[in-house]
Each structure stands twice: as structure tokens, then as C-alpha cells.
mmCIF file of C-alpha atoms in Angstrom:
data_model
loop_
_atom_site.group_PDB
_atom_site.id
_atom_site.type_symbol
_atom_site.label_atom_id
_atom_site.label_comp_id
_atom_site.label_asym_id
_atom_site.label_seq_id
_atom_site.Cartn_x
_atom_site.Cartn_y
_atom_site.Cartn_z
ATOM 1 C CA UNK A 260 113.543 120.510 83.064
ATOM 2 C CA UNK A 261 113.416 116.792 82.154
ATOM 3 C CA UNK A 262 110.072 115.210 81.099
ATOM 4 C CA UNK A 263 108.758 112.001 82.572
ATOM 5 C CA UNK A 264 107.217 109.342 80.331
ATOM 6 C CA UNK A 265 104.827 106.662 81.713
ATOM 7 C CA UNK A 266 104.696 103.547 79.368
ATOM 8 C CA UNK A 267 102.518 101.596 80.589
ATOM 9 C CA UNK A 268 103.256 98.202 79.571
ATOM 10 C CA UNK A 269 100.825 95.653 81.486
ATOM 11 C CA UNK A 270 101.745 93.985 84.705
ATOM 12 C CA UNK A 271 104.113 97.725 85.247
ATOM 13 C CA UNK A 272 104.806 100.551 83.983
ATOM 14 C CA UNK A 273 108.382 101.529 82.713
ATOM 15 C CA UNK A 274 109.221 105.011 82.332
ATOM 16 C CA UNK A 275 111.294 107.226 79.687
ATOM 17 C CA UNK A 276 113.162 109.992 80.784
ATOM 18 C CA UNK A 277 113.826 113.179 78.255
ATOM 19 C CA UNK A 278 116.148 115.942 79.063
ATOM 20 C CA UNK A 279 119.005 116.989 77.022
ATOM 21 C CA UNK A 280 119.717 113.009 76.653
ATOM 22 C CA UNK A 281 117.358 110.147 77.105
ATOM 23 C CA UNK A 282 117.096 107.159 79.406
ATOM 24 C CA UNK A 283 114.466 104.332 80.151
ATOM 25 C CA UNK A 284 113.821 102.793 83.445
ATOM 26 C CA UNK A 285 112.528 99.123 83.682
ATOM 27 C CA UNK A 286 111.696 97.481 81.333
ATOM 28 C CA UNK A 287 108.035 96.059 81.987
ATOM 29 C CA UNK A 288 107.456 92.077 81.108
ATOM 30 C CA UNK A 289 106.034 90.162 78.206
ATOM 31 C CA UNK A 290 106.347 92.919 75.928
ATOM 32 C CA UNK A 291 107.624 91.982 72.347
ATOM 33 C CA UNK A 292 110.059 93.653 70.364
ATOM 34 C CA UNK A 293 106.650 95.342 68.334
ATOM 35 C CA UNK A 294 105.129 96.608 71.054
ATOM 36 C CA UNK A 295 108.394 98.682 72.075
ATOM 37 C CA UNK A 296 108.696 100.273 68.736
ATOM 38 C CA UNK A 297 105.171 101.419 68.835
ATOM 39 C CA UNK A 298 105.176 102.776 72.146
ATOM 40 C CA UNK A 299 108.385 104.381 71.505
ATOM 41 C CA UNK A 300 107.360 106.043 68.128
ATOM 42 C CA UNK A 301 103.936 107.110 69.499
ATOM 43 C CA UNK A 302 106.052 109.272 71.416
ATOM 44 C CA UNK A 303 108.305 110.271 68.934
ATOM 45 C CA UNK A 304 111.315 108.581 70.520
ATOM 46 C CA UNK A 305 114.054 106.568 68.443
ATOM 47 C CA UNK A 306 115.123 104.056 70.496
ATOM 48 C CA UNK A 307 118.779 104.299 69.332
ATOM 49 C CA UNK A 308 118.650 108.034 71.264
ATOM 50 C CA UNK A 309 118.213 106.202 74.924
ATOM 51 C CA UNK A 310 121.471 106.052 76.260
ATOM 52 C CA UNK A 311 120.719 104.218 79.512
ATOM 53 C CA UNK A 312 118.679 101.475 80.714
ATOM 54 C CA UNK A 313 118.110 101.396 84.550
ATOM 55 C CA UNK A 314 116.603 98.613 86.254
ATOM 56 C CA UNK A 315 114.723 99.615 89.651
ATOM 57 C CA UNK A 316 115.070 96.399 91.243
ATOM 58 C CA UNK A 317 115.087 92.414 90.629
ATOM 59 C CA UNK A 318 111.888 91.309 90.126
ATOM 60 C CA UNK A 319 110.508 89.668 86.828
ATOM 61 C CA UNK A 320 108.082 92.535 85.792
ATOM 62 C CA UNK A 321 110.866 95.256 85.928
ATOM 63 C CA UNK A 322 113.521 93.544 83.691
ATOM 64 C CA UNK A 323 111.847 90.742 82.310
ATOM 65 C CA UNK A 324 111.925 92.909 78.963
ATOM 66 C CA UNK A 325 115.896 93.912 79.658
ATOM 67 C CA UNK A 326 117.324 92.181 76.632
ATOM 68 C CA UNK A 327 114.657 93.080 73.893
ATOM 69 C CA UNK A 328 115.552 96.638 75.094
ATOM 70 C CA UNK A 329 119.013 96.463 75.093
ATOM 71 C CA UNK A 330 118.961 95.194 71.073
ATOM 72 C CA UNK A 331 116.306 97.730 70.140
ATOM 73 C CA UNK A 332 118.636 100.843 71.877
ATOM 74 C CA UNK A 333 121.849 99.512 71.842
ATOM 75 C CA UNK A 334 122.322 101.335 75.685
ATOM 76 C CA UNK A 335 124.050 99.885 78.693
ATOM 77 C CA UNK A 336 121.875 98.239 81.303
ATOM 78 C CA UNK A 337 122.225 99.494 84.765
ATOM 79 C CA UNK A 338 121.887 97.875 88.021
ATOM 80 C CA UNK A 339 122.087 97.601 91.855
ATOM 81 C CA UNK A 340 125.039 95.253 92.618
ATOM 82 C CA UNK A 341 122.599 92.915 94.473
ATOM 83 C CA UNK A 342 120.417 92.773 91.427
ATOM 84 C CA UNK A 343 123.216 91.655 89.137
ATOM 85 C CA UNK A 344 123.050 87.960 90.200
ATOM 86 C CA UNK A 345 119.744 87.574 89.811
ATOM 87 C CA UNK A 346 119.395 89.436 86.410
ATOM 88 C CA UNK A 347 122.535 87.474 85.080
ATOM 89 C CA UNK A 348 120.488 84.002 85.910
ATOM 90 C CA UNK A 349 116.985 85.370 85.486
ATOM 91 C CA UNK A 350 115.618 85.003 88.677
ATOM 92 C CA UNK A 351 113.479 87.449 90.547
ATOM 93 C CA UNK A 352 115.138 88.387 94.258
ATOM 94 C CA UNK A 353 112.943 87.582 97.165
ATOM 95 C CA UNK A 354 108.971 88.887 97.432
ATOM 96 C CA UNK A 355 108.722 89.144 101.278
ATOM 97 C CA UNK A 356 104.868 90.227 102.897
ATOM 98 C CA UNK A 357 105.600 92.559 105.393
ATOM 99 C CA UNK A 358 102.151 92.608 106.589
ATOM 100 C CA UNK A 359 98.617 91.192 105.948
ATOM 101 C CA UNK A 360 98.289 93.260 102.992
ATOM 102 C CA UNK A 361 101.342 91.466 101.686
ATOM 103 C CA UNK A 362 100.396 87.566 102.776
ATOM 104 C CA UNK A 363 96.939 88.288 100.672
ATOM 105 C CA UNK A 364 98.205 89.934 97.787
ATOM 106 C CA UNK A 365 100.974 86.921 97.590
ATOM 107 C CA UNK A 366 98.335 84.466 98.044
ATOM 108 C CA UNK A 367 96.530 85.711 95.300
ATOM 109 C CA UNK A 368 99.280 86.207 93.065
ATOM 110 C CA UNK A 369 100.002 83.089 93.328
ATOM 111 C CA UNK A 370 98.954 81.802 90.838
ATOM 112 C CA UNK A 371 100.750 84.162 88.546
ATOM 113 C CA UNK A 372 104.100 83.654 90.036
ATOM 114 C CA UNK A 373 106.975 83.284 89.457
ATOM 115 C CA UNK A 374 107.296 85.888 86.662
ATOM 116 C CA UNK A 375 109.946 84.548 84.326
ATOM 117 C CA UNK A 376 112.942 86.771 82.730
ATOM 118 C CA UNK A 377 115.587 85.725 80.603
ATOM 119 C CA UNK A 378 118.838 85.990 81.973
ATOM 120 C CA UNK A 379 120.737 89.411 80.863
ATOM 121 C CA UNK A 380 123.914 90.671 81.497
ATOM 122 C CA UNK A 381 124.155 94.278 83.347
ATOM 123 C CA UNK A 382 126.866 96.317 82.179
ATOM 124 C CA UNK A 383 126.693 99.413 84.914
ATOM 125 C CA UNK A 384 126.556 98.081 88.532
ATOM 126 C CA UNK A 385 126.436 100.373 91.429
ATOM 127 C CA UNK A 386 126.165 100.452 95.272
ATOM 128 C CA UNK A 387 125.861 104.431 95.903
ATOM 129 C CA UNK A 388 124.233 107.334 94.299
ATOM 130 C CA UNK A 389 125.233 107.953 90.502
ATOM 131 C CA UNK A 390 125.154 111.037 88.753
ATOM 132 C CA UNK A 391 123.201 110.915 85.112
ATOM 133 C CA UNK A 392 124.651 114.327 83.829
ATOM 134 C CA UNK A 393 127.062 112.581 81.630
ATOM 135 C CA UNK A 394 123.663 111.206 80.044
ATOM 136 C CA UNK A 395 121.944 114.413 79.623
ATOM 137 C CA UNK A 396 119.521 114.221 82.438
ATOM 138 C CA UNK A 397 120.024 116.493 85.516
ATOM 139 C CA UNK A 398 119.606 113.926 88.492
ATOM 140 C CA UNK A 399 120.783 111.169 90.165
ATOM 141 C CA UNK A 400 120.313 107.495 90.933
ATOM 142 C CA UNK A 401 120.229 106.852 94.578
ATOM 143 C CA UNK A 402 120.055 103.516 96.995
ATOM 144 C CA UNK A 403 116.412 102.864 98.545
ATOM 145 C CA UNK A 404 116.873 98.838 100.030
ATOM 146 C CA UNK A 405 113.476 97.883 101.771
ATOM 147 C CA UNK A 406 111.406 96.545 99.263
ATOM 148 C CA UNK A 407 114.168 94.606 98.075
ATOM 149 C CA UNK A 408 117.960 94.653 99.117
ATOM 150 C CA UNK A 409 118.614 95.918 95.421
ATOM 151 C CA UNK A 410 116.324 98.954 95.125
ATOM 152 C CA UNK A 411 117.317 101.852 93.446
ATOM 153 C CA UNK A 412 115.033 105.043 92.683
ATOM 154 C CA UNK A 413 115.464 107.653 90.097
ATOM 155 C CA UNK A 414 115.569 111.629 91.694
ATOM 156 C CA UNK A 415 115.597 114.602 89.028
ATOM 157 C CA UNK A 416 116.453 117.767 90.344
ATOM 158 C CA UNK A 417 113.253 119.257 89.770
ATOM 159 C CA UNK A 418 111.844 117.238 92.541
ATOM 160 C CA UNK A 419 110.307 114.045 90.099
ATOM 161 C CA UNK A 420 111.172 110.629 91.601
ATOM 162 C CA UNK A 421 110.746 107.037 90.050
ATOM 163 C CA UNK A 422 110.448 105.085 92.849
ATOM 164 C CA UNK A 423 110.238 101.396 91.554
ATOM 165 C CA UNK A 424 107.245 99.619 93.998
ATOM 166 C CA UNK A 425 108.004 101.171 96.804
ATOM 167 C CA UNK A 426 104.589 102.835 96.537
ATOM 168 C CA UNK A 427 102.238 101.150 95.013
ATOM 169 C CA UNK A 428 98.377 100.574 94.869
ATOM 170 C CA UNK A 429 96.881 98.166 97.057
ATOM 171 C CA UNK A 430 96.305 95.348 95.804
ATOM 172 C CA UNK A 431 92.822 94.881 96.542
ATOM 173 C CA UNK A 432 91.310 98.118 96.339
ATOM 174 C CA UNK A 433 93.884 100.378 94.513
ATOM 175 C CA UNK A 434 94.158 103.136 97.145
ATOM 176 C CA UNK A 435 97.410 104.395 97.392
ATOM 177 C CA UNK A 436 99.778 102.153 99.564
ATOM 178 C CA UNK A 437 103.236 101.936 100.748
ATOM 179 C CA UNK A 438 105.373 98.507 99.470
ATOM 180 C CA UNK A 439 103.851 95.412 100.962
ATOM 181 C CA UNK A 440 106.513 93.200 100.201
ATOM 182 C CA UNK A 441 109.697 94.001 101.923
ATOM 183 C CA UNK A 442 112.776 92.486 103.023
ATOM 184 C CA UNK A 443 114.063 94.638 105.428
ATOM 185 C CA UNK A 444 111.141 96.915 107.105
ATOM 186 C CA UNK A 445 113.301 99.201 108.689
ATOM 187 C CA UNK A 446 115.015 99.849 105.480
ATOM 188 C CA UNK A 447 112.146 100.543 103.684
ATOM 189 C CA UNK A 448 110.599 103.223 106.127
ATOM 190 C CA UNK A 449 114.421 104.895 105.933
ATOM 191 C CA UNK A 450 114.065 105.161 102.292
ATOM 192 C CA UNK A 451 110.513 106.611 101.957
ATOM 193 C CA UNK A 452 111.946 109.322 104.339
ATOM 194 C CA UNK A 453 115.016 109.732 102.277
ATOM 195 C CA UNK A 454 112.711 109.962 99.077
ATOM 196 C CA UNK A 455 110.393 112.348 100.742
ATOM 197 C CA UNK A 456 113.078 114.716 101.725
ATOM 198 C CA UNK A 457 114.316 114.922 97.893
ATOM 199 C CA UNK A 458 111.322 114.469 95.673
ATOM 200 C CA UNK A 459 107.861 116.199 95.800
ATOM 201 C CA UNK A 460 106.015 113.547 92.839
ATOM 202 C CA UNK A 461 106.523 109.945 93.044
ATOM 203 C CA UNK A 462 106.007 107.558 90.095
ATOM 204 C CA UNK A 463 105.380 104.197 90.562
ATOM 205 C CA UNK A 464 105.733 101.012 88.793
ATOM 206 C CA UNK A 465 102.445 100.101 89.695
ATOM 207 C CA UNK A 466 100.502 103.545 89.498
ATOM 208 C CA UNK A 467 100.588 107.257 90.482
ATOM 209 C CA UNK A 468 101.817 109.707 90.239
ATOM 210 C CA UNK A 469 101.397 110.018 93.748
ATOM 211 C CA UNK A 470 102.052 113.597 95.478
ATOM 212 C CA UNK A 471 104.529 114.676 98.406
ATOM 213 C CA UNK A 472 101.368 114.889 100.744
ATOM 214 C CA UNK A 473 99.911 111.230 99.781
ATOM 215 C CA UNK A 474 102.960 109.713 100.341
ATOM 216 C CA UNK A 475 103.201 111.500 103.984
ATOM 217 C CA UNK A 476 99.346 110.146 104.559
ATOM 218 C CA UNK A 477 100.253 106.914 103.918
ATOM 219 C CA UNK A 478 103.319 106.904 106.528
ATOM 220 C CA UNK A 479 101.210 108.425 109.025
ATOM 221 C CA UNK A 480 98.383 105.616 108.025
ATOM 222 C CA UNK A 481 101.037 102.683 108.450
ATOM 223 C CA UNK A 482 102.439 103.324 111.567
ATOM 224 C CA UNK A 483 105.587 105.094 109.685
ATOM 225 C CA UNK A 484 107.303 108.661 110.759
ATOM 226 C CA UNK A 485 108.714 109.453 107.503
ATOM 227 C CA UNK A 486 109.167 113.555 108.113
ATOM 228 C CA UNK A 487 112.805 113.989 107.497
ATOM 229 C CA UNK A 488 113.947 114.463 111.283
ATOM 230 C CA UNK A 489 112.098 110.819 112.248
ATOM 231 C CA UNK A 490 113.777 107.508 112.890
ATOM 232 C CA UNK A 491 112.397 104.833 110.448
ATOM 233 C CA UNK A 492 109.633 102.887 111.907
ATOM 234 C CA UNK A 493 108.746 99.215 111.292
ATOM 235 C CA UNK A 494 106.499 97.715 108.861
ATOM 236 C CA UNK A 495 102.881 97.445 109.938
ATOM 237 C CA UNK A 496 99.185 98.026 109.411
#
């Protein structure tokens, strides 16, 4: 059974993975090389065991932190093909509301955007489901485009998922939420039912862990049938 570490690094959380091999996934955002070793040591990790870095998706707060990480482990980054452009020139891929929720929370963020990353280069890039077993962790990476057209999520076979933002807290009150920023609604609500029909935990980037049943609540609760039979539903609340 592979063990799921939160590191909670700010802005998001990044997680470590532990089976019979290690991996990371993001990298969080204005973290300094200090900070990594002490996180990684309080948890008795040397970072020169992680033998993969996966990055959920294109925005600042995920891989902002990519290249400190990549020096301190020495591991090949990992990517969604439509991430490696923006990772490459250090730009975050789009932040689209896909309901009020999402116009308020960008309004108030505001402020605090963008969120800069240097560029890095990816040296994995994918566009379908990848098997980690050749890095000691029984699981997969699989393709979950909604929140962003570069989404990827994390699925051990033990039913743990790492599910980048596409549930998150609200913004406002912290209550569980599906993603509020979305390119492609339809997308998303195809994913979450993908992800519920492989995964009974979901960690966030943002908070959780969030059950099987929560996540189910919060489709019903958004206008979404996400039950495995359903046809994805649009975004709206």
C-alpha cells in the first residue's frame, strides 16, 4: 500500500508519494531551497530517493517550485503535453470562472495574480494514462482536462487520488467545492465522474482529503450527474 504525504507549502499543497519507490507531485510556489529540505527531512525523506516529479497542471502555484526541486532530487519532471509550453516559458495556462463562484474568487485574487514561475524544462510529457510501476508506486497517471486543458490526476490502486484543483475549498467560506475555474465545463464534469469511478479519497491542492461521498454531494449540489453511468453535465451553481 503506498502512503500519501501532504506538504503543505502555502498558497498549495504538494504531495509525496511512498511505496516501494518515491515520487512528488507539484511543487507548491515561493518555497526556497531550505524550506524543501526541512519538510523533506521532517519526514524522513532524502530527496535524492524521489524518482519522479509530476506536475498536476500549469498554473504558477503547482510548479512555480519545479526547478528548486528538480536540483534538490535530481528526478525527471513530468507533464501534460499542453502544460509543456507554458512550463518551458513560465507562464500559468488560462484561469477561466465557470460560474459566480469563479468571477468572485478571480476578482479577489486579483490582486495576487499572476503567480510567477521560472521557466523549467519537462523531461516526461504525456497525453494518456502512464503507468508508475517502473517507479515503485502501484498506480497510474491519468488525463482529467476541465479545470485546465492540461490536467492530470494521480490514481493509486488502493483507491487514493491526487486530484490537482479540481476539488477545492470555496473560496469564500472553505466548504468543500468542485473547480471554479474551468476551461472546458463539460470536460471537467467527465473527469470528476471518471475520478469517482476509480478513487474513493481525493486530495486536493487546496485542501481535503475529501471522501467518495463529499465529492458525490457536491455534483449533486452543482447541477452535476457524476455517478459513473451519467453523461457529464455543465458547469453551474
Amino acid at each position: 500500500m503506498s502512503e500519501i504525504i501532504t506538504l503543505p507549502l502555502g498558497f498549495a499543497n504538494a504531495f509525496i508519494i511512498r511505496g516501494r519507490g518515491t515520487i512528488m507531485v507539484d511543487t507548491g510556489i515561493h518555497v526556497s531551497k531550505e524550506k524543501y529540505l526541512q519538510l523533506f527531512a521532517a519526514h524522513g525523506i532524502d530527496p535524492r530517493s524521489i524518482q519522479l516529479l509530476i506536475i498536476t497542471h500549469a498554473h504558477g502555484d503547482h510548479f512555480a517550485g519545479a526547478n528548486i526541486v528538480k536540483e534538490l532530487t535530481g528526478a525527471p519532471l513530468l507533464c501534460h503535453k499542453e502544460a509543456a509550453r507554458f512550463l518551458r516559458l513560465g507562464e500559468k495556462a488560462p484561469a477561466v470562472p465557470c460560474n459566480e463562484l469563479g468571477r468572485k474568487a478571480l476578482q479577489a485574487l486579483g490582486r495576487k495574480l499572476p503567480l510567477p514561475a521560472k521557466p523549467v524544462n519537462p523531461d516526461i510529457i504525456i497525453d494518456s494514462d502512464f503507468d508508475l510501476g517502473t517507479y515503485g508506486i502501484a498506480g497510474r497517471i491519468i488525463v482529467t482536462p476541465g479545470h485546465t486543458d492540461c490536467s492530470l490526476s494521480v490514481i493509486i490502486d488502493d483507491g487514493q487520488a491526487i486530484v490537482g484543483d479540481m476539488v477545492v475549498p470555496d473560496f469564500f467560506t472553505r466548504k468543500p467545492s468542485l473547480a471554479y475555474f474551468a476551461t472546458d465545463a463539460q470536460a471537467l464534469a467527465a473527469s470528476v465522474t471518471k475520478l469517482l469511478s476509480l478513487a474513493h479519497t481525493f486530495f486536493s491542492s487546496h485542501g481535503g482529503p475529501f471522501s467518495k461521498e463529499v465529492v458525490l454531494q457536491l455534483c449533486t449540489a452543482s447541477g452535476h450527474d457524476c455517478t459513473p453511468e451519467s453523461q457529464p453535465a455543465h458547469c453551474q451553481r
